[in-house]
Short mmCIF file of C-alpha atoms in Angstrom, two decimals:
data_model
loop_
_atom_site.label_atom_id
_atom_site.label_comp_id
_atom_site.label_asym_id
_atom_site.label_seq_id
_atom_site.Cartn_x
_atom_site.Cartn_y
_atom_site.Cartn_z
CA MET A 20 132.88 24.05 -271.06
CA VAL A 21 132.90 21.82 -274.10
CA ILE A 22 135.38 22.75 -276.77
CA PRO A 23 133.79 22.61 -280.21
CA VAL A 24 135.10 19.90 -282.48
CA GLU A 25 136.52 22.32 -285.01
CA GLN A 26 138.85 23.74 -282.35
CA THR A 27 140.32 20.38 -281.54
CA GLU A 28 143.17 18.79 -283.38
CA PRO A 29 144.85 15.41 -283.14
CA ILE A 30 147.29 15.30 -280.25
CA ILE A 31 148.36 11.71 -280.86
CA THR A 32 148.45 10.12 -284.28
CA THR A 33 149.48 6.66 -285.34
CA ARG A 34 150.13 5.55 -288.90
CA GLY A 35 150.73 1.99 -290.00
CA LEU A 36 151.46 0.97 -286.44
CA ASP A 37 152.44 -2.69 -286.07
CA LEU A 38 153.48 -4.29 -282.82
CA PHE A 39 154.89 -7.74 -282.19
CA TYR A 40 155.50 -9.69 -279.02
CA GLY A 41 158.38 -11.84 -280.25
CA GLU A 42 157.01 -13.23 -283.52
CA THR A 43 153.38 -12.82 -282.51
CA PRO A 44 151.67 -9.82 -284.07
CA ALA A 45 149.56 -7.90 -281.54
CA LEU A 46 148.71 -4.77 -283.52
CA ASN A 47 148.19 -4.62 -287.24
CA GLN A 48 148.41 -1.36 -289.22
CA ILE A 49 146.71 0.91 -286.72
CA ASP A 50 145.87 4.40 -288.00
CA ILE A 51 144.19 6.50 -285.35
CA ASP A 52 143.89 10.20 -284.55
CA ILE A 53 143.30 11.04 -280.90
CA LEU A 54 141.69 14.46 -280.57
CA ARG A 55 142.80 16.95 -277.95
CA HIS A 56 140.36 17.62 -275.09
CA ARG A 57 138.26 14.67 -276.04
CA VAL A 58 137.69 11.35 -274.32
CA THR A 59 138.50 8.44 -276.58
CA ALA A 60 137.46 4.93 -275.56
CA LEU A 61 138.99 1.73 -276.88
CA ILE A 62 136.76 -1.33 -276.71
CA GLY A 63 137.02 -4.89 -277.90
CA PRO A 64 137.20 -8.45 -276.62
CA SER A 65 140.06 -9.62 -274.40
CA GLY A 66 143.29 -9.94 -276.31
CA CYS A 67 142.22 -7.62 -279.12
CA GLY A 68 145.15 -5.30 -278.51
CA LYS A 69 143.41 -2.33 -276.92
CA SER A 70 145.67 -2.20 -273.85
CA THR A 71 148.69 -2.83 -276.08
CA LEU A 72 147.69 0.15 -278.23
CA LEU A 73 147.18 2.28 -275.12
CA ARG A 74 150.64 1.37 -273.91
CA CYS A 75 152.16 2.43 -277.22
CA PHE A 76 151.09 6.01 -276.56
CA ASN A 77 153.59 6.51 -273.75
CA ARG A 78 155.95 3.67 -274.61
CA MET A 79 154.99 1.51 -271.69
CA ASN A 80 155.57 -1.43 -274.00
CA ASP A 81 159.30 -0.66 -273.84
CA LEU A 82 159.26 -2.52 -270.54
CA ILE A 83 158.44 -5.77 -272.32
CA PRO A 84 161.72 -7.14 -273.76
CA SER A 85 160.30 -9.05 -276.74
CA CYS A 86 158.14 -6.15 -277.88
CA ARG A 87 158.87 -4.63 -281.29
CA VAL A 88 157.10 -1.63 -282.81
CA THR A 89 157.06 -0.45 -286.43
CA GLY A 90 155.13 2.38 -288.05
CA SER A 91 154.73 5.73 -286.38
CA VAL A 92 153.24 7.12 -283.21
CA SER A 93 153.45 10.87 -283.03
CA TYR A 94 152.62 13.14 -280.17
CA ARG A 95 152.19 16.80 -281.16
CA GLY A 96 153.75 15.89 -284.48
CA GLU A 97 156.92 14.36 -283.00
CA ASN A 98 157.66 10.67 -283.38
CA ILE A 99 157.76 9.30 -279.86
CA TYR A 100 159.73 6.25 -280.94
CA ALA A 101 162.60 8.41 -282.23
CA PRO A 102 165.91 7.47 -280.57
CA ASP A 103 166.42 10.83 -278.85
CA VAL A 104 163.07 10.84 -277.03
CA ASP A 105 163.30 11.21 -273.25
CA VAL A 106 160.88 8.52 -272.14
CA VAL A 107 160.61 9.83 -268.59
CA HIS A 108 159.61 13.24 -269.91
CA LEU A 109 157.18 11.60 -272.35
CA ARG A 110 155.47 9.73 -269.53
CA LYS A 111 155.21 12.95 -267.56
CA LEU A 112 153.22 14.44 -270.43
CA ILE A 113 151.29 11.26 -271.14
CA GLY A 114 150.38 9.83 -267.75
CA MET A 115 148.74 6.56 -266.99
CA VAL A 116 146.21 5.10 -264.57
CA PHE A 117 145.97 1.35 -264.22
CA GLN A 118 143.32 -1.26 -263.66
CA ARG A 119 144.02 -1.82 -259.97
CA PRO A 120 144.70 1.22 -257.85
CA ASN A 121 148.41 1.08 -257.05
CA PRO A 122 149.29 3.82 -254.56
CA PHE A 123 152.78 3.83 -253.09
CA PRO A 124 152.94 2.56 -249.50
CA LYS A 125 153.35 6.12 -248.31
CA SER A 126 151.10 8.89 -247.07
CA ILE A 127 148.41 10.42 -249.25
CA TYR A 128 150.47 13.60 -249.49
CA ASP A 129 153.65 11.80 -250.47
CA ASN A 130 151.88 9.82 -253.15
CA VAL A 131 150.86 13.01 -254.92
CA ALA A 132 154.07 14.90 -254.19
CA TYR A 133 156.30 12.06 -255.37
CA GLY A 134 156.14 12.86 -259.10
CA PRO A 135 156.78 16.60 -258.79
CA LYS A 136 159.71 15.85 -256.43
CA VAL A 137 161.25 13.47 -258.96
CA HIS A 138 160.90 16.19 -261.56
CA GLY A 139 162.73 18.64 -259.32
CA VAL A 140 160.15 20.55 -257.31
CA ARG A 141 161.67 21.07 -253.88
CA ASP A 142 159.80 24.08 -252.47
CA LYS A 143 157.41 22.99 -249.71
CA GLY A 144 154.84 25.67 -250.52
CA ALA A 145 154.86 24.76 -254.21
CA LEU A 146 154.44 21.09 -253.37
CA ASP A 147 151.55 21.87 -251.01
CA THR A 148 149.83 23.77 -253.80
CA ILE A 149 150.38 20.98 -256.31
CA VAL A 150 149.05 18.36 -253.88
CA GLU A 151 145.95 20.39 -253.08
CA GLU A 152 145.24 21.27 -256.73
CA SER A 153 145.78 17.71 -257.89
CA LEU A 154 143.56 16.23 -255.21
CA LYS A 155 140.89 18.80 -256.00
CA LYS A 156 141.03 18.00 -259.71
CA ALA A 157 140.75 14.32 -258.83
CA ALA A 158 137.67 15.08 -256.69
CA LEU A 159 139.35 13.64 -253.61
CA TRP A 160 140.39 16.74 -251.68
CA ASP A 161 137.28 17.07 -249.50
CA GLU A 162 137.52 13.46 -248.43
CA VAL A 163 141.21 13.50 -247.46
CA LYS A 164 142.19 17.08 -246.63
CA ASP A 165 142.16 16.36 -242.89
CA ARG A 166 144.33 13.26 -243.14
CA LEU A 167 146.88 14.00 -245.81
CA HIS A 168 149.66 12.42 -243.81
CA THR A 169 147.91 9.12 -243.13
CA PRO A 170 148.78 6.04 -245.21
CA ALA A 171 147.25 5.94 -248.69
CA MET A 172 146.63 2.22 -248.21
CA GLY A 173 143.95 3.16 -245.67
CA LEU A 174 141.76 4.65 -248.39
CA SER A 175 138.94 2.72 -250.04
CA GLY A 176 139.54 1.24 -253.49
CA GLY A 177 137.67 4.06 -255.22
CA GLN A 178 139.56 6.68 -253.24
CA GLN A 179 142.85 4.97 -254.01
CA GLN A 180 142.03 5.08 -257.72
CA ARG A 181 141.26 8.80 -257.52
CA LEU A 182 144.53 9.22 -255.62
CA CYS A 183 146.31 7.52 -258.51
CA ILE A 184 144.62 9.97 -260.86
CA ALA A 185 145.74 12.87 -258.63
CA ARG A 186 149.27 11.44 -258.67
CA THR A 187 149.17 11.42 -262.47
CA LEU A 188 147.83 14.98 -262.61
CA ALA A 189 150.48 16.27 -260.21
CA VAL A 190 153.23 16.20 -262.85
CA GLY A 191 151.17 18.25 -265.28
CA PRO A 192 150.32 15.83 -268.10
CA GLU A 193 148.45 16.69 -271.26
CA VAL A 194 147.16 13.22 -271.93
CA ILE A 195 145.90 10.66 -269.43
CA LEU A 196 145.79 7.02 -270.39
CA MET A 197 143.41 4.87 -268.38
CA ASP A 198 143.54 1.10 -268.58
CA GLU A 199 140.22 -0.18 -267.25
CA PRO A 200 140.30 2.27 -264.34
CA CYS A 201 137.01 1.10 -262.87
CA SER A 202 137.18 -2.65 -263.24
CA ALA A 203 138.14 -3.13 -259.58
CA LEU A 204 135.62 -0.61 -258.26
CA ASP A 205 132.02 -0.76 -257.06
CA PRO A 206 129.30 1.12 -259.01
CA ILE A 207 129.36 4.23 -256.80
CA ALA A 208 133.14 4.56 -257.00
CA THR A 209 132.85 3.91 -260.74
CA ALA A 210 130.31 6.71 -261.09
CA LYS A 211 132.70 9.09 -259.30
CA ILE A 212 135.55 8.21 -261.66
CA GLU A 213 133.25 8.65 -264.65
CA THR A 214 132.16 12.08 -263.43
CA LEU A 215 135.80 12.92 -262.95
CA ILE A 216 136.66 11.87 -266.51
CA GLU A 217 133.93 14.20 -267.74
CA GLU A 218 135.58 17.07 -265.83
CA LEU A 219 139.12 16.16 -266.86
CA ARG A 220 138.41 16.50 -270.56
CA GLU A 221 138.23 20.26 -270.16
CA GLN A 222 141.95 20.38 -269.44
CA TYR A 223 143.27 17.04 -270.58
CA THR A 224 142.93 14.49 -273.32
CA VAL A 225 141.76 11.16 -271.97
CA ILE A 226 142.12 7.75 -273.60
CA ILE A 227 140.37 4.96 -271.77
CA VAL A 228 140.38 1.23 -272.32
CA THR A 229 137.26 -0.36 -270.93
CA HIS A 230 135.49 -3.68 -270.95
CA SER A 231 132.21 -2.00 -270.16
CA MET A 232 130.52 -0.90 -273.34
CA GLN A 233 128.09 1.17 -271.32
CA GLN A 234 130.99 2.95 -269.70
CA ALA A 235 132.51 3.71 -273.08
CA ALA A 236 129.13 5.01 -274.23
CA ARG A 237 128.73 7.15 -271.11
CA VAL A 238 132.13 8.80 -270.85
CA SER A 239 133.64 9.00 -274.31
CA ASP A 240 133.31 11.31 -277.29
CA TYR A 241 135.01 8.92 -279.68
CA THR A 242 135.17 5.15 -279.61
CA GLY A 243 137.46 2.72 -281.36
CA PHE A 244 136.48 -0.93 -281.68
CA MET A 245 139.41 -3.33 -281.94
CA TYR A 246 139.46 -6.97 -282.90
CA LEU A 247 142.42 -9.30 -283.36
CA GLY A 248 144.91 -6.46 -283.31
CA GLU A 249 143.08 -4.32 -285.83
CA LEU A 250 141.16 -1.12 -285.40
CA ILE A 251 137.92 -2.22 -287.00
CA GLU A 252 135.92 0.95 -286.59
CA PHE A 253 136.59 4.36 -285.13
CA GLY A 254 134.17 7.25 -284.86
CA LYS A 255 131.89 9.33 -282.72
CA THR A 256 130.62 7.37 -279.77
CA GLU A 257 126.92 7.95 -280.52
CA LYS A 258 127.46 6.65 -284.02
CA ILE A 259 129.35 3.54 -282.89
CA PHE A 260 126.70 2.62 -280.34
CA GLU A 261 123.65 3.54 -282.38
CA THR A 262 124.47 2.77 -285.99
CA PRO A 263 127.89 1.20 -286.38
CA ASP A 264 129.04 0.81 -289.98
CA LYS A 265 130.73 -2.56 -289.61
CA GLU A 266 128.82 -5.73 -288.90
CA LEU A 267 131.67 -6.96 -286.71
CA THR A 268 131.30 -3.91 -284.46
CA SER A 269 127.57 -4.38 -284.27
CA ASN A 270 127.89 -8.06 -283.44
CA TYR A 271 130.37 -7.34 -280.69
CA ILE A 272 128.57 -4.48 -278.96
CA THR A 273 125.21 -6.22 -279.12
CA GLY A 274 126.73 -9.30 -277.48
CA ARG A 275 126.32 -11.59 -280.47
CA PHE A 276 129.89 -12.76 -279.99
CA GLY A 277 132.73 -12.25 -277.57
CA MET B 12 127.15 -16.69 -277.65
CA GLY B 13 127.13 -13.66 -275.44
CA LEU B 14 123.58 -12.65 -274.64
CA LYS B 15 121.45 -15.52 -275.78
CA LYS B 16 118.73 -14.96 -273.21
CA PHE B 17 118.51 -11.30 -274.10
CA HIS B 18 118.18 -11.94 -277.81
CA GLU B 19 115.62 -14.69 -277.29
CA GLU B 20 113.46 -12.38 -275.21
CA LEU B 21 113.88 -9.52 -277.69
CA GLU B 22 112.75 -11.79 -280.52
CA GLN B 23 109.78 -12.95 -278.47
CA ILE B 24 108.80 -9.33 -277.78
CA GLN B 25 108.94 -8.65 -281.52
CA VAL B 26 106.62 -11.56 -282.19
CA ASP B 27 104.27 -10.46 -279.43
CA LEU B 28 104.28 -6.87 -280.60
CA ALA B 29 103.26 -7.96 -284.09
CA ALA B 30 100.39 -9.96 -282.56
CA TYR B 31 99.49 -6.92 -280.49
CA GLY B 32 99.43 -4.86 -283.69
CA GLU B 33 96.96 -7.32 -285.26
CA TYR B 34 94.82 -7.11 -282.17
CA ALA B 35 94.78 -3.29 -282.10
CA VAL B 36 94.14 -2.87 -285.83
CA GLY B 37 91.45 -5.56 -285.44
CA MET B 38 89.70 -3.30 -282.94
CA LEU B 39 89.80 -0.51 -285.49
CA THR B 40 88.41 -2.65 -288.33
CA ASP B 41 85.71 -4.11 -286.09
CA GLY B 42 84.87 -0.69 -284.69
CA MET B 43 84.37 0.52 -288.26
CA GLY B 44 82.54 -2.72 -289.03
CA SER B 45 80.08 -2.02 -286.23
CA LEU B 46 79.22 1.25 -287.96
CA ARG B 47 77.51 -0.73 -290.75
CA GLY B 48 73.93 -1.03 -289.69
CA LEU B 49 74.95 0.29 -286.26
CA ASP B 50 75.77 -3.26 -285.14
CA ARG B 51 75.35 -3.17 -281.37
CA ALA B 52 76.68 -6.68 -280.67
CA LEU B 53 79.93 -6.02 -282.54
CA ALA B 54 80.32 -2.57 -280.94
CA ASP B 55 79.86 -4.12 -277.48
CA ASP B 56 82.44 -6.73 -278.34
CA VAL B 57 84.98 -4.07 -279.36
CA MET B 58 84.27 -2.13 -276.17
CA ASP B 59 84.97 -5.27 -274.15
CA ARG B 60 88.41 -5.67 -275.72
CA LYS B 61 89.79 -2.44 -274.28
CA THR B 62 90.87 -4.04 -270.99
CA HIS B 63 92.84 -6.73 -272.75
CA LEU B 64 94.35 -4.09 -275.05
CA ALA B 65 95.64 -2.22 -272.00
CA GLU B 66 96.98 -5.41 -270.43
CA LEU B 67 98.93 -6.35 -273.54
CA HIS B 68 100.25 -2.81 -273.77
CA SER B 69 101.53 -2.80 -270.17
CA ASP B 70 103.02 -6.26 -270.53
CA LEU B 71 105.05 -5.21 -273.59
CA GLU B 72 106.09 -2.01 -271.89
CA ASP B 73 107.24 -3.84 -268.76
CA ARG B 74 109.22 -6.32 -270.76
CA THR B 75 110.99 -3.72 -272.92
CA ILE B 76 111.86 -1.65 -269.84
CA ARG B 77 113.18 -4.78 -268.20
CA LEU B 78 115.46 -5.45 -271.17
CA LEU B 79 116.75 -1.88 -271.07
CA LEU B 80 117.37 -2.18 -267.36
CA LEU B 81 119.08 -5.55 -267.38
CA TYR B 82 121.09 -5.44 -270.59
CA GLN B 83 121.52 -1.79 -271.58
CA PRO B 84 121.32 -2.72 -275.24
CA VAL B 85 123.09 -0.83 -278.01
CA ALA B 86 123.12 -0.52 -281.81
CA GLU B 87 120.50 -2.54 -283.71
CA ASP B 88 119.11 -3.98 -280.48
CA LEU B 89 118.59 -0.52 -279.05
CA ARG B 90 117.05 0.67 -282.29
CA THR B 91 114.70 -2.30 -282.27
CA ILE B 92 113.62 -1.60 -278.70
CA THR B 93 113.11 2.09 -279.50
CA CYS B 94 110.93 1.04 -282.41
CA ILE B 95 108.97 -1.46 -280.32
CA ASN B 96 108.34 1.16 -277.68
CA VAL B 97 106.90 3.66 -280.14
CA MET B 98 104.84 0.98 -281.89
CA ASN B 99 103.49 -0.24 -278.57
CA TYR B 100 102.10 3.25 -277.90
CA SER B 101 100.84 3.75 -281.42
CA TYR B 102 98.99 0.45 -281.48
CA TYR B 103 97.48 1.22 -278.12
CA ARG B 104 96.12 4.47 -279.55
CA VAL B 105 94.84 2.71 -282.67
CA GLY B 106 93.03 0.13 -280.53
CA ARG B 107 91.55 2.88 -278.37
CA ILE B 108 90.33 4.66 -281.50
CA GLY B 109 88.56 1.44 -282.52
CA LYS B 110 86.93 1.48 -279.12
CA ASP B 111 85.93 5.14 -279.51
CA ILE B 112 84.28 4.39 -282.85
CA ALA B 113 82.40 1.48 -281.25
CA LYS B 114 81.31 3.83 -278.48
CA ALA B 115 80.01 6.30 -281.06
CA VAL B 116 78.05 3.44 -282.67
CA LEU B 117 76.48 2.60 -279.32
CA GLY B 118 75.61 6.27 -278.86
CA MET B 119 73.80 6.30 -282.18
CA GLN B 120 71.63 3.30 -281.31
CA GLY B 121 67.98 4.01 -282.07
CA GLU B 122 68.76 6.78 -284.56
CA THR B 123 66.28 6.29 -287.34
CA TYR B 124 68.12 8.42 -289.82
CA THR B 125 71.85 8.90 -290.34
CA VAL B 126 74.13 10.43 -292.93
CA PRO B 127 75.67 7.90 -295.37
CA PHE B 128 78.92 6.44 -294.03
CA ASP B 129 80.17 4.91 -297.31
CA SER B 130 82.99 7.42 -297.81
CA LEU B 131 84.29 6.57 -294.34
CA TYR B 132 84.76 2.92 -295.34
CA VAL B 133 86.74 4.00 -298.40
CA MET B 134 88.94 6.15 -296.20
CA ALA B 135 89.31 3.34 -293.67
CA ASP B 136 90.43 0.90 -296.38
CA ILE B 137 93.40 3.12 -297.17
CA VAL B 138 94.30 3.26 -293.47
CA TYR B 139 94.08 -0.55 -293.14
CA ALA B 140 96.35 -0.95 -296.16
CA MET B 141 98.89 1.39 -294.57
CA HIS B 142 98.83 -0.62 -291.38
CA ARG B 143 99.22 -3.90 -293.26
CA GLU B 144 102.36 -2.57 -294.94
CA VAL B 145 103.76 -1.37 -291.62
CA LEU B 146 103.15 -4.65 -289.87
CA ALA B 147 104.59 -6.69 -292.73
CA ALA B 148 107.72 -4.53 -292.71
CA PHE B 149 108.10 -4.89 -288.96
CA ARG B 150 107.71 -8.67 -289.18
CA THR B 151 110.50 -8.94 -291.74
CA GLY B 152 112.67 -6.24 -290.17
CA SER B 153 112.78 -4.34 -293.44
CA ALA B 154 112.05 -0.71 -294.24
CA VAL B 155 108.64 0.40 -295.50
CA ASN B 156 108.41 2.19 -298.83
CA LEU B 157 108.14 5.62 -297.24
CA GLU B 158 107.28 7.51 -300.40
CA ASP B 159 104.39 5.20 -301.11
CA LEU B 160 103.15 5.37 -297.55
CA GLY B 161 103.42 9.16 -297.62
CA LEU B 162 101.20 9.28 -300.72
CA GLN B 163 98.59 7.10 -299.05
CA ASP B 164 98.71 9.35 -296.01
CA ASP B 165 98.19 12.38 -298.27
CA ARG B 166 95.05 10.73 -299.65
CA VAL B 167 93.80 10.10 -296.13
CA ASP B 168 94.40 13.74 -295.21
CA ALA B 169 92.69 14.94 -298.38
CA MET B 170 89.70 12.72 -297.69
CA ARG B 171 89.38 14.09 -294.21
CA ALA B 172 89.21 17.65 -295.54
CA GLY B 173 86.77 16.62 -298.28
CA LEU B 174 84.55 14.59 -296.00
CA PHE B 175 84.27 17.46 -293.56
CA ARG B 176 82.63 19.50 -296.33
CA GLU B 177 80.51 16.57 -297.42
CA TYR B 178 79.08 15.99 -293.94
CA LEU B 179 78.69 19.72 -293.39
CA THR B 180 76.39 19.92 -296.39
CA TYR B 181 74.27 17.05 -295.01
CA MET B 182 73.96 18.87 -291.73
CA LEU B 183 73.06 22.16 -293.42
CA GLU B 184 70.46 20.35 -295.47
CA ASP B 185 68.66 18.90 -292.46
CA PRO B 186 69.37 19.47 -288.77
CA LYS B 187 68.36 15.85 -288.09
CA ASN B 188 71.69 14.95 -289.69
CA ILE B 189 73.66 16.85 -287.12
CA ARG B 190 74.06 14.06 -284.58
CA SER B 191 75.36 11.46 -287.02
CA GLY B 192 77.15 14.12 -289.10
CA ILE B 193 79.23 15.13 -286.11
CA GLU B 194 80.03 11.48 -285.36
CA ALA B 195 81.07 10.96 -288.99
CA ILE B 196 83.35 14.00 -288.89
CA SER B 197 84.95 12.81 -285.69
CA ILE B 198 85.50 9.37 -287.28
CA THR B 199 87.35 11.04 -290.17
CA ARG B 200 89.55 12.64 -287.56
CA HIS B 201 90.09 9.26 -285.87
CA LEU B 202 91.01 7.58 -289.15
CA GLU B 203 93.41 10.35 -290.02
CA ARG B 204 95.14 9.86 -286.66
CA CYS B 205 95.42 6.13 -287.40
CA GLY B 206 97.11 7.00 -290.70
CA ASP B 207 99.53 9.25 -288.83
CA HIS B 208 100.33 6.40 -286.45
CA ALA B 209 101.12 4.16 -289.42
CA CYS B 210 103.55 6.81 -290.71
CA LEU B 211 105.16 7.27 -287.31
CA MET B 212 105.66 3.53 -286.97
CA ALA B 213 107.07 3.31 -290.49
CA GLU B 214 109.63 5.98 -289.60
CA LYS B 215 110.70 4.02 -286.54
CA ILE B 216 110.88 0.76 -288.49
CA PHE B 217 113.08 2.54 -291.01
CA PHE B 218 115.34 3.66 -288.16
CA MET B 219 115.41 0.13 -286.80
CA ALA B 220 116.27 -1.41 -290.15
CA GLU B 221 118.54 1.23 -291.68
CA GLY B 222 119.86 3.16 -288.68
CA GLU B 223 118.79 6.45 -290.21
CA ARG B 224 116.25 8.91 -288.85
CA VAL B 225 113.70 9.90 -291.44
CA GLU B 226 110.45 11.80 -291.50
CA ILE B 227 107.64 11.20 -293.94
CA ARG B 228 107.41 14.55 -295.77
#
């Protein structure tokens, strides 16, 4: 089911967002509205700030000591950089999947159950349900249901990445951030992740950073093109890839620079 | 420079498509030319060109598909390829129509009496002018004046309706006119189709140049 545009509303909003690594500016006055139940792709050449922007949405940049943020990032209308924000809780609601699959060196089951356990779920039956549901949502259940207690490291790269998605889903997020989730995967595994993203948008909001323009065009509803720390153009994906307004966008996506 | 090879090939396809357009419209003008005095040699010549027309068509098609496959182009590049694809088909049809007219000329060989074809040449001149505008726009990557082209197309349509009546009266007047009268009517239909192809191509060129989908009328 596709939710009509008029029923969606921004779930994450940034206004005048600047970010510095030490003295070096990495993001410059970013204003973006991420719509709920939509897939938003961020594209741009290496170093343009797209991953940095992604990491602002769940304060992953906090882990970098020299990083300084000004301007606002709000999630459901609340400023996530306010001093009283519980970052652990924030990251539960805004989960993240990384470039390389990074399962814990534990069993498949434990990988998925880890998050809910940390957040206080102790009941075995409840955990079983969460693990099964999460693996099903991540389109991995049928492939692993008979070996849930075998090491996750024994899975293929594509399966590991879907396991990481299941692990993210297990704590019940609303938003899933994906930082080049397919760049370490073969085309078949990539296609599975892309199909999964399509399914996830029914229940979640997905923001994906990708180097593959074709992937952005295939999976996203909205696309933002970034260059040198600025959001150059943001709009519906068809529009960006068919008739972009800015010459810079056009030159980048048609491979005339970058 | 990201995709130099891709852009070089795309530019070459544009150049070759324009040459293909000249070739196809040339078949139309020569097909019509062979109608004057039922010129058998010229009609034969036009007939002979149909194989080459098909070869050029397939070559352009293969190359555009290859670009789509290898580079998955977007934005203006994708719009250009979309435009080239449509034009490749349209020009193929226009060339085939030239061949059909030549075939009609060969079929009328030995006819001692035919209806006058003069009005057909007038109609054809408008169609050639439309195609010249389209090709010039494609070569420069700029939009055609759609309003102007639409008016010319209206004239072509009006002439087709008028010429149908004209040739009908010749046929009513003398049944000996029926053979050539029917050929003349079918040529009006062919020319009208060629006008439509010019409009279709102009719409695609507009999309290529401006990024906006338009329809003439």
